[in-house]
């Protein structure tokens, strides 16, 4: 899929309306195949800096998301994660991220950012076929997309967006391009380019 970006794809809203991902041109994106509380925290920190999360539901991992699309927001609010949770980012309709009927967006993401972990997981809990080495292993896998629509980093579901884990990875993203920053441990997460335009320093682990 050479010369493509995520702007060549679309997603469906929970009520079945198509949304071109080119609508998010100029934003840094985090595409996640499940919705968790920490994603709202990211939006609170970075949502005003040309950043947004795009959430997708999937029922291919242990059949944990059997609800139909019109039930999704109530499931999030009252069951998983519950506690009145209301996402502060777009949540799209359920997709298959692996297998014969996988969504073209996730085919593109997986081919662009191949998986490096050879362990597939417990085959009894994986509900798709055929199983391929680049498949998404479980819920909460994340794809970091630059502001020009190019996949930059793939993060396993076990990596927490907030909190502490061994690998620190910070990317400075700006409209039209990205530049890798040095590893840092502080909270100095924002910068400005020569035109005094905000540059988003997106923390995927701290």
C-alpha positions as protocol buffer text, in pm:
chain_id: "A"
residue {
  index: 1
  type: UNK
  ca { x: 0 y: 0 z: 0 }
}
residue {
  index: 2
  type: UNK
  ca { x: 272 y: 239 z: -101 }
}
residue {
  index: 3
  type: UNK
  ca { x: 192 y: 610 z: -123 }
}
residue {
  index: 4
  type: UNK
  ca { x: -119 y: 572 z: 92 }
}
residue {
  index: 5
  type: UNK
  ca { x: -207 y: 746 z: 415 }
}
residue {
  index: 6
  type: UNK
  ca { x: -497 y: 701 z: 653 }
}
residue {
  index: 7
  type: UNK
  ca { x: -672 y: 977 z: 459 }
}
residue {
  index: 8
  type: UNK
  ca { x: -742 y: 716 z: 190 }
}
residue {
  index: 9
  type: UNK
  ca { x: -973 y: 530 z: 430 }
}
residue {
  index: 10
  type: UNK
  ca { x: -1301 y: 589 z: 605 }
}
residue {
  index: 11
  type: UNK
  ca { x: -1483 y: 467 z: 916 }
}
residue {
  index: 12
  type: UNK
  ca { x: -1848 y: 428 z: 1008 }
}
residue {
  index: 13
  type: UNK
  ca { x: -2014 y: 606 z: 1297 }
}
residue {
  index: 14
  type: UNK
  ca { x: -2217 y: 410 z: 1551 }
}
residue {
  index: 15
  type: UNK
  ca { x: -2527 y: 485 z: 1345 }
}
residue {
  index: 16
  type: UNK
  ca { x: -2369 y: 364 z: 1021 }
}
residue {
  index: 17
  type: UNK
  ca { x: -2270 y: 694 z: 859 }
}
residue {
  index: 18
  type: UNK
  ca { x: -1939 y: 695 z: 666 }
}
residue {
  index: 19
  type: UNK
  ca { x: -1671 y: 936 z: 786 }
}
residue {
  index: 20
  type: UNK
  ca { x: -1366 y: 1002 z: 564 }
}
residue {
  index: 21
  type: UNK
  ca { x: -1055 y: 997 z: 781 }
}
residue {
  index: 22
  type: UNK
  ca { x: -935 y: 1292 z: 575 }
}
residue {
  index: 23
  type: UNK
  ca { x: -1167 y: 1489 z: 805 }
}
residue {
  index: 24
  type: UNK
  ca { x: -885 y: 1456 z: 1060 }
}
residue {
  index: 25
  type: UNK
  ca { x: -617 y: 1597 z: 831 }
}
residue {
  index: 26
  type: UNK
  ca { x: -366 y: 1800 z: 1030 }
}
residue {
  index: 27
  type: UNK
  ca { x: -431 y: 1621 z: 1359 }
}
residue {
  index: 28
  type: UNK
  ca { x: -208 y: 1376 z: 1541 }
}
residue {
  index: 29
  type: UNK
  ca { x: -417 y: 1062 z: 1594 }
}
residue {
  index: 30
  type: UNK
  ca { x: -411 y: 765 z: 1824 }
}
residue {
  index: 31
  type: UNK
  ca { x: -616 y: 478 z: 1676 }
}
residue {
  index: 32
  type: UNK
  ca { x: -718 y: 223 z: 1937 }
}
residue {
  index: 33
  type: UNK
  ca { x: -922 y: -96 z: 1901 }
}
residue {
  index: 34
  type: UNK
  ca { x: -1104 y: -49 z: 2233 }
}
residue {
  index: 35
  type: UNK
  ca { x: -1206 y: 234 z: 2465 }
}
residue {
  index: 36
  type: UNK
  ca { x: -1050 y: 284 z: 2810 }
}
residue {
  index: 37
  type: UNK
  ca { x: -1054 y: 554 z: 3077 }
}
residue {
  index: 38
  type: UNK
  ca { x: -698 y: 667 z: 3004 }
}
residue {
  index: 39
  type: UNK
  ca { x: -798 y: 781 z: 2657 }
}
residue {
  index: 40
  type: UNK
  ca { x: -1015 y: 1054 z: 2807 }
}
residue {
  index: 41
  type: UNK
  ca { x: -717 y: 1163 z: 3015 }
}
residue {
  index: 42
  type: UNK
  ca { x: -511 y: 1199 z: 2697 }
}
residue {
  index: 43
  type: UNK
  ca { x: -784 y: 1411 z: 2542 }
}
residue {
  index: 44
  type: UNK
  ca { x: -794 y: 1634 z: 2848 }
}
residue {
  index: 45
  type: UNK
  ca { x: -418 y: 1690 z: 2824 }
}
residue {
  index: 46
  type: UNK
  ca { x: -371 y: 1720 z: 2447 }
}
residue {
  index: 47
  type: UNK
  ca { x: -714 y: 1763 z: 2288 }
}
residue {
  index: 48
  type: UNK
  ca { x: -661 y: 2134 z: 2221 }
}
residue {
  index: 49
  type: UNK
  ca { x: -329 y: 2070 z: 2043 }
}
residue {
  index: 50
  type: UNK
  ca { x: -442 y: 1913 z: 1716 }
}
residue {
  index: 51
  type: UNK
  ca { x: -469 y: 1569 z: 1873 }
}
residue {
  index: 52
  type: UNK
  ca { x: -753 y: 1322 z: 1899 }
}
residue {
  index: 53
  type: UNK
  ca { x: -816 y: 957 z: 1975 }
}
residue {
  index: 54
  type: UNK
  ca { x: -1018 y: 743 z: 1733 }
}
residue {
  index: 55
  type: UNK
  ca { x: -1179 y: 449 z: 1911 }
}
residue {
  index: 56
  type: UNK
  ca { x: -1300 y: 128 z: 1746 }
}
residue {
  index: 57
  type: UNK
  ca { x: -1482 y: -163 z: 1907 }
}
residue {
  index: 58
  type: UNK
  ca { x: -1393 y: -522 z: 1815 }
}
residue {
  index: 59
  type: UNK
  ca { x: -1534 y: -858 z: 1928 }
}
residue {
  index: 60
  type: UNK
  ca { x: -1252 y: -1081 z: 1803 }
}
residue {
  index: 61
  type: UNK
  ca { x: -1067 y: -1109 z: 2134 }
}
residue {
  index: 62
  type: UNK
  ca { x: -1238 y: -1346 z: 2373 }
}
residue {
  index: 63
  type: UNK
  ca { x: -1577 y: -1230 z: 2242 }
}
residue {
  index: 64
  type: UNK
  ca { x: -1561 y: -950 z: 2499 }
}
residue {
  index: 65
  type: UNK
  ca { x: -1762 y: -694 z: 2300 }
}
residue {
  index: 66
  type: UNK
  ca { x: -2081 y: -866 z: 2179 }
}
residue {
  index: 67
  type: UNK
  ca { x: -2294 y: -551 z: 2188 }
}
residue {
  index: 68
  type: UNK
  ca { x: -2432 y: -398 z: 1868 }
}
residue {
  index: 69
  type: UNK
  ca { x: -2333 y: -46 z: 1767 }
}
residue {
  index: 70
  type: UNK
  ca { x: -2635 y: 135 z: 1907 }
}
residue {
  index: 71
  type: UNK
  ca { x: -2560 y: -17 z: 2250 }
}
residue {
  index: 72
  type: UNK
  ca { x: -2194 y: 89 z: 2257 }
}
residue {
  index: 73
  type: UNK
  ca { x: -2222 y: 423 z: 2436 }
}
residue {
  index: 74
  type: UNK
  ca { x: -2448 y: 279 z: 2707 }
}
residue {
  index: 75
  type: UNK
  ca { x: -2207 y: -14 z: 2755 }
}
residue {
  index: 76
  type: UNK
  ca { x: -1922 y: 234 z: 2798 }
}
residue {
  index: 77
  type: UNK
  ca { x: -2123 y: 447 z: 3039 }
}
residue {
  index: 78
  type: UNK
  ca { x: -2268 y: 178 z: 3263 }
}
residue {
  index: 79
  type: UNK
  ca { x: -2067 y: -143 z: 3216 }
}
residue {
  index: 80
  type: UNK
  ca { x: -1719 y: -123 z: 3061 }
}
residue {
  index: 81
  type: UNK
  ca { x: -1550 y: 87 z: 3188 }
}
residue {
  index: 82
  type: UNK
  ca { x: -1872 y: 213 z: 3350 }
}
residue {
  index: 83
  type: UNK
  ca { x: -1898 y: 475 z: 3624 }
}
residue {
  index: 84
  type: UNK
  ca { x: -2070 y: 721 z: 3392 }
}
residue {
  index: 85
  type: UNK
  ca { x: -1788 y: 716 z: 3137 }
}
residue {
  index: 86
  type: UNK
  ca { x: -1855 y: 931 z: 2829 }
}
residue {
  index: 87
  type: UNK
  ca { x: -1580 y: 932 z: 2564 }
}
residue {
  index: 88
  type: UNK
  ca { x: -1433 y: 1270 z: 2475 }
}
residue {
  index: 89
  type: UNK
  ca { x: -1332 y: 1146 z: 2132 }
}
residue {
  index: 90
  type: UNK
  ca { x: -1502 y: 976 z: 1835 }
}
residue {
  index: 91
  type: UNK
  ca { x: -1603 y: 613 z: 1882 }
}
residue {
  index: 92
  type: UNK
  ca { x: -1678 y: 435 z: 1557 }
}
residue {
  index: 93
  type: UNK
  ca { x: -1881 y: 128 z: 1474 }
}
residue {
  index: 94
  type: UNK
  ca { x: -1756 y: -222 z: 1545 }
}
residue {
  index: 95
  type: UNK
  ca { x: -1497 y: -360 z: 1304 }
}
residue {
  index: 96
  type: UNK
  ca { x: -1297 y: -675 z: 1250 }
}
residue {
  index: 97
  type: UNK
  ca { x: -929 y: -590 z: 1282 }
}
residue {
  index: 98
  type: UNK
  ca { x: -798 y: -932 z: 1179 }
}
residue {
  index: 99
  type: UNK
  ca { x: -895 y: -1216 z: 949 }
}
residue {
  index: 100
  type: UNK
  ca { x: -1071 y: -1260 z: 619 }
}
residue {
  index: 101
  type: UNK
  ca { x: -1312 y: -971 z: 672 }
}
residue {
  index: 102
  type: UNK
  ca { x: -1077 y: -727 z: 845 }
}
residue {
  index: 103
  type: UNK
  ca { x: -1138 y: -358 z: 793 }
}
residue {
  index: 104
  type: UNK
  ca { x: -914 y: -208 z: 518 }
}
residue {
  index: 105
  type: UNK
  ca { x: -789 y: 60 z: 757 }
}
residue {
  index: 106
  type: UNK
  ca { x: -646 y: -200 z: 992 }
}
residue {
  index: 107
  type: UNK
  ca { x: -500 y: -397 z: 702 }
}
residue {
  index: 108
  type: UNK
  ca { x: -312 y: -82 z: 605 }
}
residue {
  index: 109
  type: UNK
  ca { x: -199 y: -7 z: 961 }
}
residue {
  index: 110
  type: UNK
  ca { x: -70 y: -360 z: 1016 }
}
residue {
  index: 111
  type: UNK
  ca { x: 114 y: -373 z: 685 }
}
residue {
  index: 112
  type: UNK
  ca { x: 271 y: -31 z: 743 }
}
residue {
  index: 113
  type: UNK
  ca { x: 376 y: -109 z: 1101 }
}
residue {
  index: 114
  type: UNK
  ca { x: 451 y: -483 z: 1118 }
}
residue {
  index: 115
  type: UNK
  ca { x: 439 y: -654 z: 1455 }
}
residue {
  index: 116
  type: UNK
  ca { x: 769 y: -764 z: 1608 }
}
residue {
  index: 117
  type: UNK
  ca { x: 641 y: -991 z: 1887 }
}
residue {
  index: 118
  type: UNK
  ca { x: 635 y: -1352 z: 1757 }
}
residue {
  index: 119
  type: UNK
  ca { x: 389 y: -1467 z: 2025 }
}
residue {
  index: 120
  type: UNK
  ca { x: 33 y: -1479 z: 1891 }
}
residue {
  index: 121
  type: UNK
  ca { x: -148 y: -1568 z: 2215 }
}
residue {
  index: 122
  type: UNK
  ca { x: -401 y: -1825 z: 2330 }
}
residue {
  index: 123
  type: UNK
  ca { x: -556 y: -1956 z: 2010 }
}
residue {
  index: 124
  type: UNK
  ca { x: -875 y: -2055 z: 2193 }
}
residue {
  index: 125
  type: UNK
  ca { x: -945 y: -1686 z: 2263 }
}
residue {
  index: 126
  type: UNK
  ca { x: -881 y: -1560 z: 1910 }
}
residue {
  index: 127
  type: UNK
  ca { x: -1187 y: -1550 z: 1689 }
}
residue {
  index: 128
  type: UNK
  ca { x: -1067 y: -1497 z: 1335 }
}
residue {
  index: 129
  type: UNK
  ca { x: -907 y: -1678 z: 1044 }
}
residue {
  index: 130
  type: UNK
  ca { x: -657 y: -1687 z: 888 }
}
residue {
  index: 131
  type: UNK
  ca { x: -415 y: -1586 z: 1165 }
}
residue {
  index: 132
  type: UNK
  ca { x: -115 y: -1387 z: 1041 }
}
residue {
  index: 133
  type: UNK
  ca { x: 207 y: -1276 z: 1205 }
}
residue {
  index: 134
  type: UNK
  ca { x: 116 y: -904 z: 1181 }
}
residue {
  index: 135
  type: UNK
  ca { x: -227 y: -947 z: 1339 }
}
residue {
  index: 136
  type: UNK
  ca { x: -339 y: -734 z: 1631 }
}
residue {
  index: 137
  type: UNK
  ca { x: -291 y: -954 z: 1937 }
}
residue {
  index: 138
  type: UNK
  ca { x: -557 y: -822 z: 2174 }
}
residue {
  index: 139
  type: UNK
  ca { x: -768 y: -522 z: 2267 }
}
residue {
  index: 140
  type: UNK
  ca { x: -611 y: -181 z: 2334 }
}
residue {
  index: 141
  type: UNK
  ca { x: -341 y: -203 z: 2068 }
}
residue {
  index: 142
  type: UNK
  ca { x: -258 y: 150 z: 1956 }
}
residue {
  index: 143
  type: UNK
  ca { x: -135 y: 314 z: 1636 }
}
residue {
  index: 144
  type: UNK
  ca { x: 19 y: 661 z: 1655 }
}
residue {
  index: 145
  type: UNK
  ca { x: -45 y: 865 z: 1338 }
}
residue {
  index: 146
  type: UNK
  ca { x: 143 y: 1181 z: 1244 }
}
residue {
  index: 147
  type: UNK
  ca { x: -31 y: 1504 z: 1151 }
}
residue {
  index: 148
  type: UNK
  ca { x: 16 y: 1425 z: 782 }
}
residue {
  index: 149
  type: UNK
  ca { x: -166 y: 1094 z: 812 }
}
residue {
  index: 150
  type: UNK
  ca { x: 128 y: 855 z: 824 }
}
residue {
  index: 151
  type: UNK
  ca { x: 151 y: 566 z: 1076 }
}
residue {
  index: 152
  type: UNK
  ca { x: 448 y: 628 z: 1304 }
}
residue {
  index: 153
  type: UNK
  ca { x: 442 y: 389 z: 1599 }
}
residue {
  index: 154
  type: UNK
  ca { x: 259 y: 70 z: 1698 }
}
residue {
  index: 155
  type: UNK
  ca { x: 211 y: 3 z: 2068 }
}
residue {
  index: 156
  type: UNK
  ca { x: 104 y: -322 z: 2228 }
}
residue {
  index: 157
  type: UNK
  ca { x: -210 y: -326 z: 2437 }
}
residue {
  index: 158
  type: UNK
  ca { x: -13 y: -394 z: 2753 }
}
residue {
  index: 159
  type: UNK
  ca { x: 173 y: -62 z: 2723 }
}
residue {
  index: 160
  type: UNK
  ca { x: 4 y: 199 z: 2939 }
}
residue {
  index: 161
  type: UNK
  ca { x: -52 y: 548 z: 2806 }
}
residue {
  index: 162
  type: UNK
  ca { x: -20 y: 701 z: 3149 }
}
residue {
  index: 163
  type: UNK
  ca { x: 186 y: 576 z: 3438 }
}
residue {
  index: 164
  type: UNK
  ca { x: 523 y: 404 z: 3425 }
}
residue {
  index: 165
  type: UNK
  ca { x: 676 y: 142 z: 3197 }
}
residue {
  index: 166
  type: UNK
  ca { x: 1037 y: 74 z: 3092 }
}
residue {
  index: 167
  type: UNK
  ca { x: 1028 y: 217 z: 2740 }
}
residue {
  index: 168
  type: UNK
  ca { x: 982 y: 589 z: 2696 }
}
residue {
  index: 169
  type: UNK
  ca { x: 883 y: 711 z: 2352 }
}
residue {
  index: 170
  type: UNK
  ca { x: 800 y: 1071 z: 2281 }
}
residue {
  index: 171
  type: UNK
  ca { x: 727 y: 1217 z: 1939 }
}
residue {
  index: 172
  type: UNK
  ca { x: 706 y: 1584 z: 1855 }
}
residue {
  index: 173
  type: UNK
  ca { x: 437 y: 1621 z: 1592 }
}
residue {
  index: 174
  type: UNK
  ca { x: 340 y: 1923 z: 1389 }
}
residue {
  index: 175
  type: UNK
  ca { x: 117 y: 1987 z: 1092 }
}
residue {
  index: 176
  type: UNK
  ca { x: 266 y: 1831 z: 781 }
}
residue {
  index: 177
  type: UNK
  ca { x: 562 y: 1655 z: 937 }
}
residue {
  index: 178
  type: UNK
  ca { x: 707 y: 1506 z: 1251 }
}
residue {
  index: 179
  type: UNK
  ca { x: 1037 y: 1517 z: 1431 }
}
residue {
  index: 180
  type: UNK
  ca { x: 1157 y: 1267 z: 1689 }
}
residue {
  index: 181
  type: UNK
  ca { x: 1250 y: 1415 z: 2023 }
}
residue {
  index: 182
  type: UNK
  ca { x: 1509 y: 1293 z: 2264 }
}
residue {
  index: 183
  type: UNK
  ca { x: 1400 y: 1068 z: 2550 }
}
residue {
  index: 184
  type: UNK
  ca { x: 1292 y: 1280 z: 2843 }
}
residue {
  index: 185
  type: UNK
  ca { x: 1154 y: 1211 z: 3187 }
}
residue {
  index: 186
  type: UNK
  ca { x: 994 y: 1542 z: 3273 }
}
residue {
  index: 187
  type: UNK
  ca { x: 663 y: 1701 z: 3197 }
}
residue {
  index: 188
  type: UNK
  ca { x: 802 y: 1954 z: 2949 }
}
residue {
  index: 189
  type: UNK
  ca { x: 575 y: 1817 z: 2679 }
}
residue {
  index: 190
  type: UNK
  ca { x: 498 y: 2119 z: 2467 }
}
residue {
  index: 191
  type: UNK
  ca { x: 707 y: 2327 z: 2232 }
}
residue {
  index: 192
  type: UNK
  ca { x: 676 y: 2579 z: 1953 }
}
residue {
  index: 193
  type: UNK
  ca { x: 814 y: 2587 z: 1601 }
}
residue {
  index: 194
  type: UNK
  ca { x: 966 y: 2887 z: 1427 }
}
residue {
  index: 195
  type: UNK
  ca { x: 621 y: 3021 z: 1339 }
}
residue {
  index: 196
  type: UNK
  ca { x: 513 y: 3004 z: 1704 }
}
residue {
  index: 197
  type: UNK
  ca { x: 266 y: 2728 z: 1615 }
}
residue {
  index: 198
  type: UNK
  ca { x: 196 y: 2466 z: 1876 }
}
residue {
  index: 199
  type: UNK
  ca { x: 393 y: 2146 z: 1841 }
}
residue {
  index: 200
  type: UNK
  ca { x: 239 y: 1848 z: 2011 }
}
residue {
  index: 201
  type: UNK
  ca { x: 475 y: 1639 z: 2214 }
}
residue {
  index: 202
  type: UNK
  ca { x: 265 y: 1325 z: 2244 }
}
residue {
  index: 203
  type: UNK
  ca { x: 356 y: 1114 z: 2540 }
}
residue {
  index: 204
  type: UNK
  ca { x: 282 y: 748 z: 2481 }
}
residue {
  index: 205
  type: UNK
  ca { x: 450 y: 647 z: 2804 }
}
residue {
  index: 206
  type: UNK
  ca { x: 599 y: 819 z: 3104 }
}
